[in-house]
Amino acid sequence: MALTLHGTRASNTDVLTPDFSGAIIQVVSTTKTDAFSTTSTSMTDITGLSVSITPSSTSNKILVTGMVVGSHSADKLSYYNLVRGSTNICTSTGASSLNLTVFQDTEAFSDFDRALLHMPINFLDSPSTTASTTYKMQIQTTEGTVFVNRRGLNSAVGATSTITVMEIAG
Amino acid sequence: MIDRAILKINPNAKFSVNADDINQITWLEGTTPISTSDINAQLGAVELDMALEDLRRKRNKLLAETDYLALSDVTMSSDMETYRQSLRDLTNGLDTVEKVNAVTFPTKP
């Protein structure tokens, strides 16, 4: 079987420098298994839905993936942001009212407090740091109570939410 | 349940609750904290509210299924009238969760 090693070699005396660009260097993941609720009308951390990673090079990227499961007590809106430290890193642009990572509109459902929305998170970040970096999800509601990992109606049935970060060689 | 108990005491309270744990409440936006004993005191009433809410929701769906029989150009049978009235009366006198859970729905004629 032929073996191909990608890399650069300027002369016969050079050590071959492999090109690991795109390789996954490390993976860190957190799964929140219990519920969370808030009536906050400003962005607040979802307890337990954060993950920290220390990139090994400033040129490496961080792929953030995950899933947030949310519900609401009323036919209202709830907002979610993906945050690095205290900075929103993946928000829409050009919205007339509010730019967000993802939002949930339970007005669309007749049985709004039974609706459990699964919201995937995918973002390739360039933190340009080798310091420990925390990624987390924040949440707020326009009115009423917003829930994570359970439906608005009651806590009879539970779900899980996850955030995973992968360091990708640059 | 903790969130509902808090809102029963202060409908405008801003807070977060993790793991539905009374010891993991974060009070937000200047909300005056409510004591755990006051919250605990509301839990029984909240449980009854939730049970009744669930029962009414199921009852209302059953009523909606036969709403068309109440149209002016349809004659409703007395059996159906009794059935619908039984559904409307279903929540009468239900003052404990045990009573709510023991409710049996009338049979549709």
PDB file of C-alpha atoms in Angstrom:
ATOM      1  CA  MET A   1       0.000   0.000   0.000  1.00  0.00           C
ATOM      2  CA  ALA A   2       1.381   3.384  -0.979  1.00  0.00           C
ATOM      3  CA  LEU A   3       1.833   5.885   1.821  1.00  0.00           C
ATOM      4  CA  THR A   4       1.584   9.576   0.966  1.00  0.00           C
ATOM      5  CA  LEU A   5       2.944  12.069   3.428  1.00  0.00           C
ATOM      6  CA  HIS A   6       1.934  15.637   2.756  1.00  0.00           C
ATOM      7  CA  GLY A   7       4.432  18.286   3.755  1.00  0.00           C
ATOM      8  CA  THR A   8       7.140  20.619   2.624  1.00  0.00           C
ATOM      9  CA  ARG A   9      10.801  19.954   2.131  1.00  0.00           C
ATOM     10  CA  ALA A  10      13.046  22.663   0.754  1.00  0.00           C
ATOM     11  CA  SER A  11      16.204  20.599   0.398  1.00  0.00           C
ATOM     12  CA  ASN A  12      17.444  17.089   0.940  1.00  0.00           C
ATOM     13  CA  THR A  13      18.885  18.071   4.308  1.00  0.00           C
ATOM     14  CA  ASP A  14      15.660  19.557   5.634  1.00  0.00           C
ATOM     15  CA  VAL A  15      13.486  17.650   8.027  1.00  0.00           C
ATOM     16  CA  LEU A  16      10.151  16.974   6.415  1.00  0.00           C
ATOM     17  CA  THR A  17       7.532  19.227   8.011  1.00  0.00           C
ATOM     18  CA  PRO A  18       4.182  17.477   7.838  1.00  0.00           C
ATOM     19  CA  ASP A  19       1.173  19.590   6.951  1.00  0.00           C
ATOM     20  CA  PHE A  20      -1.437  18.888   9.595  1.00  0.00           C
ATOM     21  CA  SER A  21      -3.707  21.718   8.480  1.00  0.00           C
ATOM     22  CA  GLY A  22      -7.293  20.724   9.124  1.00  0.00           C
ATOM     23  CA  ALA A  23      -6.430  18.023  11.618  1.00  0.00           C
ATOM     24  CA  ILE A  24      -8.334  17.840  14.871  1.00  0.00           C
ATOM     25  CA  ILE A  25      -5.915  18.441  17.714  1.00  0.00           C
ATOM     26  CA  GLN A  26      -8.202  18.246  20.720  1.00  0.00           C
ATOM     27  CA  VAL A  27     -11.877  17.893  21.518  1.00  0.00           C
ATOM     28  CA  VAL A  28     -13.710  19.042  24.631  1.00  0.00           C
ATOM     29  CA  SER A  29     -17.408  18.533  25.201  1.00  0.00           C
ATOM     30  CA  THR A  30     -20.029  19.248  27.826  1.00  0.00           C
ATOM     31  CA  THR A  31     -23.501  17.768  27.958  1.00  0.00           C
ATOM     32  CA  LYS A  32     -26.099  19.383  30.154  1.00  0.00           C
ATOM     33  CA  THR A  33     -28.480  16.745  31.403  1.00  0.00           C
ATOM     34  CA  ASP A  34     -30.548  18.708  33.891  1.00  0.00           C
ATOM     35  CA  ALA A  35     -33.049  21.464  33.211  1.00  0.00           C
ATOM     36  CA  PHE A  36     -32.655  25.217  33.258  1.00  0.00           C
ATOM     37  CA  SER A  37     -35.246  27.964  33.301  1.00  0.00           C
ATOM     38  CA  THR A  38     -35.147  31.732  33.312  1.00  0.00           C
ATOM     39  CA  THR A  39     -37.417  34.746  33.101  1.00  0.00           C
ATOM     40  CA  SER A  40     -34.499  37.018  32.272  1.00  0.00           C
ATOM     41  CA  THR A  41     -35.136  39.622  29.588  1.00  0.00           C
ATOM     42  CA  SER A  42     -31.416  40.162  29.124  1.00  0.00           C
ATOM     43  CA  MET A  43     -28.852  37.566  28.063  1.00  0.00           C
ATOM     44  CA  THR A  44     -27.945  35.199  30.886  1.00  0.00           C
ATOM     45  CA  ASP A  45     -25.700  32.122  30.938  1.00  0.00           C
ATOM     46  CA  ILE A  46     -27.305  28.706  30.665  1.00  0.00           C
ATOM     47  CA  THR A  47     -25.799  27.030  33.721  1.00  0.00           C
ATOM     48  CA  GLY A  48     -23.762  23.982  32.768  1.00  0.00           C
ATOM     49  CA  LEU A  49     -23.761  24.641  29.052  1.00  0.00           C
ATOM     50  CA  SER A  50     -20.228  25.921  28.630  1.00  0.00           C
ATOM     51  CA  VAL A  51     -16.914  24.411  27.667  1.00  0.00           C
ATOM     52  CA  SER A  52     -13.305  25.605  27.958  1.00  0.00           C
ATOM     53  CA  ILE A  53     -10.411  24.860  25.638  1.00  0.00           C
ATOM     54  CA  THR A  54      -6.814  26.062  25.455  1.00  0.00           C
ATOM     55  CA  PRO A  55      -5.679  26.314  21.822  1.00  0.00           C
ATOM     56  CA  SER A  56      -2.116  25.201  21.201  1.00  0.00           C
ATOM     57  CA  SER A  57      -1.509  27.852  18.539  1.00  0.00           C
ATOM     58  CA  THR A  58      -2.962  31.258  17.707  1.00  0.00           C
ATOM     59  CA  SER A  59      -3.398  30.179  14.098  1.00  0.00           C
ATOM     60  CA  ASN A  60      -5.632  27.243  14.989  1.00  0.00           C
ATOM     61  CA  LYS A  61      -9.382  27.417  14.694  1.00  0.00           C
ATOM     62  CA  ILE A  62     -12.087  26.193  17.040  1.00  0.00           C
ATOM     63  CA  LEU A  63     -15.078  24.368  15.608  1.00  0.00           C
ATOM     64  CA  VAL A  64     -18.031  24.788  17.948  1.00  0.00           C
ATOM     65  CA  THR A  65     -20.852  22.313  17.517  1.00  0.00           C
ATOM     66  CA  GLY A  66     -23.760  21.337  19.641  1.00  0.00           C
ATOM     67  CA  MET A  67     -27.458  21.279  20.194  1.00  0.00           C
ATOM     68  CA  VAL A  68     -29.675  23.258  22.513  1.00  0.00           C
ATOM     69  CA  VAL A  69     -33.129  21.935  23.371  1.00  0.00           C
ATOM     70  CA  GLY A  70     -35.534  24.661  24.396  1.00  0.00           C
ATOM     71  CA  SER A  71     -39.138  25.354  25.213  1.00  0.00           C
ATOM     72  CA  HIS A  72     -41.302  28.168  26.542  1.00  0.00           C
ATOM     73  CA  SER A  73     -44.117  28.671  29.010  1.00  0.00           C
ATOM     74  CA  ALA A  74     -45.973  31.014  26.683  1.00  0.00           C
ATOM     75  CA  ASP A  75     -46.429  31.873  23.030  1.00  0.00           C
ATOM     76  CA  LYS A  76     -43.436  34.188  23.099  1.00  0.00           C
ATOM     77  CA  LEU A  77     -39.934  34.513  21.724  1.00  0.00           C
ATOM     78  CA  SER A  78     -36.734  33.280  23.296  1.00  0.00           C
ATOM     79  CA  TYR A  79     -33.249  34.237  22.158  1.00  0.00           C
ATOM     80  CA  TYR A  80     -29.972  32.313  22.212  1.00  0.00           C
ATOM     81  CA  ASN A  81     -26.416  33.482  21.647  1.00  0.00           C
ATOM     82  CA  LEU A  82     -23.166  31.595  21.250  1.00  0.00           C
ATOM     83  CA  VAL A  83     -20.533  33.452  23.260  1.00  0.00           C
ATOM     84  CA  ARG A  84     -16.745  33.258  23.546  1.00  0.00           C
ATOM     85  CA  GLY A  85     -15.822  34.731  26.923  1.00  0.00           C
ATOM     86  CA  SER A  86     -18.224  37.645  26.863  1.00  0.00           C
ATOM     87  CA  THR A  87     -18.262  38.206  23.109  1.00  0.00           C
ATOM     88  CA  ASN A  88     -21.048  37.111  20.788  1.00  0.00           C
ATOM     89  CA  ILE A  89     -19.273  35.238  18.030  1.00  0.00           C
ATOM     90  CA  CYS A  90     -22.035  33.989  15.787  1.00  0.00           C
ATOM     91  CA  THR A  91     -24.904  36.366  15.267  1.00  0.00           C
ATOM     92  CA  SER A  92     -26.999  37.337  12.316  1.00  0.00           C
ATOM     93  CA  THR A  93     -26.585  40.706  10.618  1.00  0.00           C
ATOM     94  CA  GLY A  94     -29.125  43.112   9.275  1.00  0.00           C
ATOM     95  CA  ALA A  95     -32.062  42.194  11.501  1.00  0.00           C
ATOM     96  CA  SER A  96     -34.283  45.212  12.088  1.00  0.00           C
ATOM     97  CA  SER A  97     -34.662  44.452  15.786  1.00  0.00           C
ATOM     98  CA  LEU A  98     -32.125  41.996  17.172  1.00  0.00           C
ATOM     99  CA  ASN A  99     -29.247  39.923  15.789  1.00  0.00           C
ATOM    100  CA  LEU A 100     -28.868  36.481  17.372  1.00  0.00           C
ATOM    101  CA  THR A 101     -27.300  33.050  16.968  1.00  0.00           C
ATOM    102  CA  VAL A 102     -30.675  31.366  17.039  1.00  0.00           C
ATOM    103  CA  PHE A 103     -34.148  32.141  18.263  1.00  0.00           C
ATOM    104  CA  GLN A 104     -37.231  30.208  19.136  1.00  0.00           C
ATOM    105  CA  ASP A 105     -40.708  31.457  18.287  1.00  0.00           C
ATOM    106  CA  THR A 106     -43.367  29.485  20.101  1.00  0.00           C
ATOM    107  CA  GLU A 107     -46.108  31.716  18.708  1.00  0.00           C
ATOM    108  CA  ALA A 108     -46.007  29.347  15.773  1.00  0.00           C
ATOM    109  CA  PHE A 109     -47.383  26.487  17.850  1.00  0.00           C
ATOM    110  CA  SER A 110     -50.899  26.017  19.150  1.00  0.00           C
ATOM    111  CA  ASP A 111     -49.673  23.897  22.068  1.00  0.00           C
ATOM    112  CA  PHE A 112     -46.716  26.203  22.567  1.00  0.00           C
ATOM    113  CA  ASP A 113     -45.621  24.883  25.958  1.00  0.00           C
ATOM    114  CA  ARG A 114     -45.450  21.332  24.622  1.00  0.00           C
ATOM    115  CA  ALA A 115     -43.198  22.321  21.733  1.00  0.00           C
ATOM    116  CA  LEU A 116     -39.600  21.269  22.272  1.00  0.00           C
ATOM    117  CA  LEU A 117     -37.261  22.864  19.761  1.00  0.00           C
ATOM    118  CA  HIS A 118     -33.892  21.309  18.895  1.00  0.00           C
ATOM    119  CA  MET A 119     -31.504  24.040  17.839  1.00  0.00           C
ATOM    120  CA  PRO A 120     -28.175  22.942  16.338  1.00  0.00           C
ATOM    121  CA  ILE A 121     -25.089  25.098  16.833  1.00  0.00           C
ATOM    122  CA  ASN A 122     -22.242  25.064  14.303  1.00  0.00           C
ATOM    123  CA  PHE A 123     -19.585  27.753  14.046  1.00  0.00           C
ATOM    124  CA  LEU A 124     -15.911  27.851  13.073  1.00  0.00           C
ATOM    125  CA  ASP A 125     -14.189  30.382  15.297  1.00  0.00           C
ATOM    126  CA  SER A 126     -10.750  31.962  15.047  1.00  0.00           C
ATOM    127  CA  PRO A 127      -9.961  32.984  18.628  1.00  0.00           C
ATOM    128  CA  SER A 128      -6.298  33.854  17.846  1.00  0.00           C
ATOM    129  CA  THR A 129      -5.161  32.975  21.337  1.00  0.00           C
ATOM    130  CA  THR A 130      -3.387  30.269  23.293  1.00  0.00           C
ATOM    131  CA  ALA A 131      -5.159  31.209  26.529  1.00  0.00           C
ATOM    132  CA  SER A 132      -7.937  29.140  28.034  1.00  0.00           C
ATOM    133  CA  THR A 133     -11.090  30.110  26.196  1.00  0.00           C
ATOM    134  CA  THR A 134     -14.653  29.481  27.288  1.00  0.00           C
ATOM    135  CA  TYR A 135     -17.545  28.970  24.904  1.00  0.00           C
ATOM    136  CA  LYS A 136     -21.073  29.078  26.278  1.00  0.00           C
ATOM    137  CA  MET A 137     -24.689  29.571  25.374  1.00  0.00           C
ATOM    138  CA  GLN A 138     -26.711  32.472  26.667  1.00  0.00           C
ATOM    139  CA  ILE A 139     -30.451  32.839  26.667  1.00  0.00           C
ATOM    140  CA  GLN A 140     -33.199  35.366  27.281  1.00  0.00           C
ATOM    141  CA  THR A 141     -36.944  35.630  26.857  1.00  0.00           C
ATOM    142  CA  THR A 142     -39.226  38.397  25.718  1.00  0.00           C
ATOM    143  CA  GLU A 143     -41.827  37.410  28.298  1.00  0.00           C
ATOM    144  CA  GLY A 144     -42.728  34.419  30.453  1.00  0.00           C
ATOM    145  CA  THR A 145     -40.287  31.627  31.252  1.00  0.00           C
ATOM    146  CA  VAL A 146     -37.924  29.952  28.814  1.00  0.00           C
ATOM    147  CA  PHE A 147     -36.706  26.410  29.467  1.00  0.00           C
ATOM    148  CA  VAL A 148     -33.752  24.285  28.416  1.00  0.00           C
ATOM    149  CA  ASN A 149     -33.944  20.482  28.391  1.00  0.00           C
ATOM    150  CA  ARG A 150     -37.624  20.334  29.302  1.00  0.00           C
ATOM    151  CA  ARG A 151     -40.902  21.489  27.880  1.00  0.00           C
ATOM    152  CA  GLY A 152     -42.697  24.540  29.186  1.00  0.00           C
ATOM    153  CA  LEU A 153     -45.728  22.590  30.348  1.00  0.00           C
ATOM    154  CA  ASN A 154     -43.933  20.573  33.008  1.00  0.00           C
ATOM    155  CA  SER A 155     -40.760  18.684  33.784  1.00  0.00           C
ATOM    156  CA  ALA A 156     -42.235  15.247  33.220  1.00  0.00           C
ATOM    157  CA  VAL A 157     -40.000  14.634  30.201  1.00  0.00           C
ATOM    158  CA  GLY A 158     -36.358  15.644  29.917  1.00  0.00           C
ATOM    159  CA  ALA A 159     -33.822  16.133  27.135  1.00  0.00           C
ATOM    160  CA  THR A 160     -30.120  16.984  26.874  1.00  0.00           C
ATOM    161  CA  SER A 161     -28.142  19.833  25.351  1.00  0.00           C
ATOM    162  CA  THR A 162     -24.517  19.658  24.296  1.00  0.00           C
ATOM    163  CA  ILE A 163     -21.683  21.989  23.365  1.00  0.00           C
ATOM    164  CA  THR A 164     -18.514  20.566  21.816  1.00  0.00           C
ATOM    165  CA  VAL A 165     -15.363  22.407  20.763  1.00  0.00           C
ATOM    166  CA  MET A 166     -12.680  20.994  18.491  1.00  0.00           C
ATOM    167  CA  GLU A 167      -9.308  22.603  17.926  1.00  0.00           C
ATOM    168  CA  ILE A 168      -8.501  22.468  14.227  1.00  0.00           C
ATOM    169  CA  ALA A 169      -4.929  22.919  13.062  1.00  0.00           C
ATOM    170  CA  GLY A 170      -4.592  26.111  11.029  1.00  0.00           C
TER     171      GLY A 170
ATOM    172  CA  MET B   1     -42.075  23.762  39.667  1.00  0.00           C
ATOM    173  CA  ILE B   2     -39.656  26.168  41.377  1.00  0.00           C
ATOM    174  CA  ASP B   3     -40.117  28.723  38.601  1.00  0.00           C
ATOM    175  CA  ARG B   4     -43.903  28.610  38.914  1.00  0.00           C
ATOM    176  CA  ALA B   5     -43.739  28.887  42.691  1.00  0.00           C
ATOM    177  CA  ILE B   6     -41.596  32.005  42.388  1.00  0.00           C
ATOM    178  CA  LEU B   7     -43.922  33.560  39.821  1.00  0.00           C
ATOM    179  CA  LYS B   8     -46.906  32.789  42.037  1.00  0.00           C
ATOM    180  CA  ILE B   9     -45.317  34.980  44.707  1.00  0.00           C
ATOM    181  CA  ASN B  10     -43.896  37.620  42.389  1.00  0.00           C
ATOM    182  CA  PRO B  11     -45.240  37.488  38.802  1.00  0.00           C
ATOM    183  CA  ASN B  12     -42.592  40.006  37.698  1.00  0.00           C
ATOM    184  CA  ALA B  13     -39.598  38.209  39.209  1.00  0.00           C
ATOM    185  CA  LYS B  14     -36.510  37.849  37.008  1.00  0.00           C
ATOM    186  CA  PHE B  15     -34.442  34.796  37.858  1.00  0.00           C
ATOM    187  CA  SER B  16     -32.804  31.611  36.618  1.00  0.00           C
ATOM    188  CA  VAL B  17     -33.223  28.156  38.125  1.00  0.00           C
ATOM    189  CA  ASN B  18     -30.815  25.333  37.398  1.00  0.00           C
ATOM    190  CA  ALA B  19     -31.829  21.677  37.722  1.00  0.00           C
ATOM    191  CA  ASP B  20     -35.185  22.741  39.223  1.00  0.00           C
ATOM    192  CA  ASP B  21     -33.215  23.039  42.448  1.00  0.00           C
ATOM    193  CA  ILE B  22     -34.328  25.564  45.050  1.00  0.00           C
ATOM    194  CA  ASN B  23     -30.676  25.983  46.044  1.00  0.00           C
ATOM    195  CA  GLN B  24     -29.667  26.943  42.495  1.00  0.00           C
ATOM    196  CA  ILE B  25     -31.705  30.093  41.983  1.00  0.00           C
ATOM    197  CA  THR B  26     -30.045  33.217  40.576  1.00  0.00           C
ATOM    198  CA  TRP B  27     -31.978  36.423  41.108  1.00  0.00           C
ATOM    199  CA  LEU B  28     -31.653  38.800  38.166  1.00  0.00           C
ATOM    200  CA  GLU B  29     -32.368  42.360  37.120  1.00  0.00           C
ATOM    201  CA  GLY B  30     -32.712  43.683  40.669  1.00  0.00           C
ATOM    202  CA  THR B  31     -35.356  41.177  41.771  1.00  0.00           C
ATOM    203  CA  THR B  32     -35.618  40.930  45.541  1.00  0.00           C
ATOM    204  CA  PRO B  33     -34.790  37.345  46.537  1.00  0.00           C
ATOM    205  CA  ILE B  34     -37.617  35.217  47.894  1.00  0.00           C
ATOM    206  CA  SER B  35     -36.843  32.869  50.778  1.00  0.00           C
ATOM    207  CA  THR B  36     -36.712  29.139  50.131  1.00  0.00           C
ATOM    208  CA  SER B  37     -39.380  28.597  52.791  1.00  0.00           C
ATOM    209  CA  ASP B  38     -41.771  30.956  50.992  1.00  0.00           C
ATOM    210  CA  ILE B  39     -41.086  29.168  47.689  1.00  0.00           C
ATOM    211  CA  ASN B  40     -41.513  25.747  49.284  1.00  0.00           C
ATOM    212  CA  ALA B  41     -44.842  26.869  50.739  1.00  0.00           C
ATOM    213  CA  GLN B  42     -46.173  27.425  47.204  1.00  0.00           C
ATOM    214  CA  LEU B  43     -45.129  24.076  45.745  1.00  0.00           C
ATOM    215  CA  GLY B  44     -48.319  22.241  46.705  1.00  0.00           C
ATOM    216  CA  ALA B  45     -50.501  24.898  45.079  1.00  0.00           C
ATOM    217  CA  VAL B  46     -48.280  24.869  41.978  1.00  0.00           C
ATOM    218  CA  GLU B  47     -48.564  21.117  41.682  1.00  0.00           C
ATOM    219  CA  LEU B  48     -52.359  21.385  41.811  1.00  0.00           C
ATOM    220  CA  ASP B  49     -52.348  24.225  39.247  1.00  0.00           C
ATOM    221  CA  MET B  50     -50.266  22.115  36.868  1.00  0.00           C
ATOM    222  CA  ALA B  51     -52.427  19.025  37.293  1.00  0.00           C
ATOM    223  CA  LEU B  52     -55.598  21.054  36.674  1.00  0.00           C
ATOM    224  CA  GLU B  53     -54.022  22.754  33.685  1.00  0.00           C
ATOM    225  CA  ASP B  54     -53.190  19.400  32.136  1.00  0.00           C
ATOM    226  CA  LEU B  55     -56.670  18.078  32.842  1.00  0.00           C
ATOM    227  CA  ARG B  56     -58.351  21.157  31.323  1.00  0.00           C
ATOM    228  CA  ARG B  57     -56.221  20.864  28.238  1.00  0.00           C
ATOM    229  CA  LYS B  58     -57.282  17.249  27.682  1.00  0.00           C
ATOM    230  CA  ARG B  59     -60.903  18.146  28.467  1.00  0.00           C
ATOM    231  CA  ASN B  60     -60.892  21.079  26.057  1.00  0.00           C
ATOM    232  CA  LYS B  61     -59.625  18.869  23.257  1.00  0.00           C
ATOM    233  CA  LEU B  62     -62.465  16.436  23.854  1.00  0.00           C
ATOM    234  CA  LEU B  63     -64.978  19.292  23.837  1.00  0.00           C
ATOM    235  CA  ALA B  64     -63.488  20.657  20.631  1.00  0.00           C
ATOM    236  CA  GLU B  65     -63.950  17.274  18.957  1.00  0.00           C
ATOM    237  CA  THR B  66     -67.734  17.606  19.344  1.00  0.00           C
ATOM    238  CA  ASP B  67     -68.057  21.390  18.936  1.00  0.00           C
ATOM    239  CA  TYR B  68     -69.466  20.944  15.439  1.00  0.00           C
ATOM    240  CA  LEU B  69     -72.508  19.267  16.975  1.00  0.00           C
ATOM    241  CA  ALA B  70     -73.370  22.551  18.660  1.00  0.00           C
ATOM    242  CA  LEU B  71     -73.801  24.374  15.356  1.00  0.00           C
ATOM    243  CA  SER B  72     -77.216  25.927  14.873  1.00  0.00           C
ATOM    244  CA  ASP B  73     -78.087  23.680  11.929  1.00  0.00           C
ATOM    245  CA  VAL B  74     -77.326  20.468  13.863  1.00  0.00           C
ATOM    246  CA  THR B  75     -79.561  18.877  16.505  1.00  0.00           C
ATOM    247  CA  MET B  76     -77.534  17.573  19.414  1.00  0.00           C
ATOM    248  CA  SER B  77     -78.692  14.368  21.059  1.00  0.00           C
ATOM    249  CA  SER B  78     -79.386  14.405  24.781  1.00  0.00           C
ATOM    250  CA  ASP B  79     -76.614  11.847  25.284  1.00  0.00           C
ATOM    251  CA  MET B  80     -74.176  14.221  23.637  1.00  0.00           C
ATOM    252  CA  GLU B  81     -75.473  17.133  25.706  1.00  0.00           C
ATOM    253  CA  THR B  82     -74.895  15.097  28.870  1.00  0.00           C
ATOM    254  CA  TYR B  83     -71.428  14.080  27.713  1.00  0.00           C
ATOM    255  CA  ARG B  84     -70.387  17.651  26.968  1.00  0.00           C
ATOM    256  CA  GLN B  85     -71.824  18.936  30.228  1.00  0.00           C
ATOM    257  CA  SER B  86     -69.929  16.201  32.104  1.00  0.00           C
ATOM    258  CA  LEU B  87     -66.740  17.369  30.470  1.00  0.00           C
ATOM    259  CA  ARG B  88     -67.434  20.963  31.471  1.00  0.00           C
ATOM    260  CA  ASP B  89     -68.116  19.892  35.058  1.00  0.00           C
ATOM    261  CA  LEU B  90     -65.050  17.690  35.205  1.00  0.00           C
ATOM    262  CA  THR B  91     -62.941  20.095  37.264  1.00  0.00           C
ATOM    263  CA  ASN B  92     -65.632  20.864  39.842  1.00  0.00           C
ATOM    264  CA  GLY B  93     -64.504  20.189  43.393  1.00  0.00           C
ATOM    265  CA  LEU B  94     -60.972  19.192  42.413  1.00  0.00           C
ATOM    266  CA  ASP B  95     -58.897  20.673  45.197  1.00  0.00           C
ATOM    267  CA  THR B  96     -56.107  18.125  45.489  1.00  0.00           C
ATOM    268  CA  VAL B  97     -53.683  16.557  43.032  1.00  0.00           C
ATOM    269  CA  GLU B  98     -54.915  13.123  44.087  1.00  0.00           C
ATOM    270  CA  LYS B  99     -58.472  14.050  43.079  1.00  0.00           C
ATOM    271  CA  VAL B 100     -57.258  15.388  39.734  1.00  0.00           C
ATOM    272  CA  ASN B 101     -55.285  12.229  39.036  1.00  0.00           C
ATOM    273  CA  ALA B 102     -58.304  10.086  39.916  1.00  0.00           C
ATOM    274  CA  VAL B 103     -60.575  11.763  37.345  1.00  0.00           C
ATOM    275  CA  THR B 104     -62.032   9.504  34.671  1.00  0.00           C
ATOM    276  CA  PHE B 105     -63.308  11.053  31.480  1.00  0.00           C
ATOM    277  CA  PRO B 106     -66.906  10.369  30.454  1.00  0.00           C
ATOM    278  CA  THR B 107     -67.417   8.041  27.511  1.00  0.00           C
ATOM    279  CA  LYS B 108     -68.263   9.712  24.248  1.00  0.00           C
ATOM    280  CA  PRO B 109     -71.724   8.559  23.053  1.00  0.00           C
TER     281      PRO B 109
END
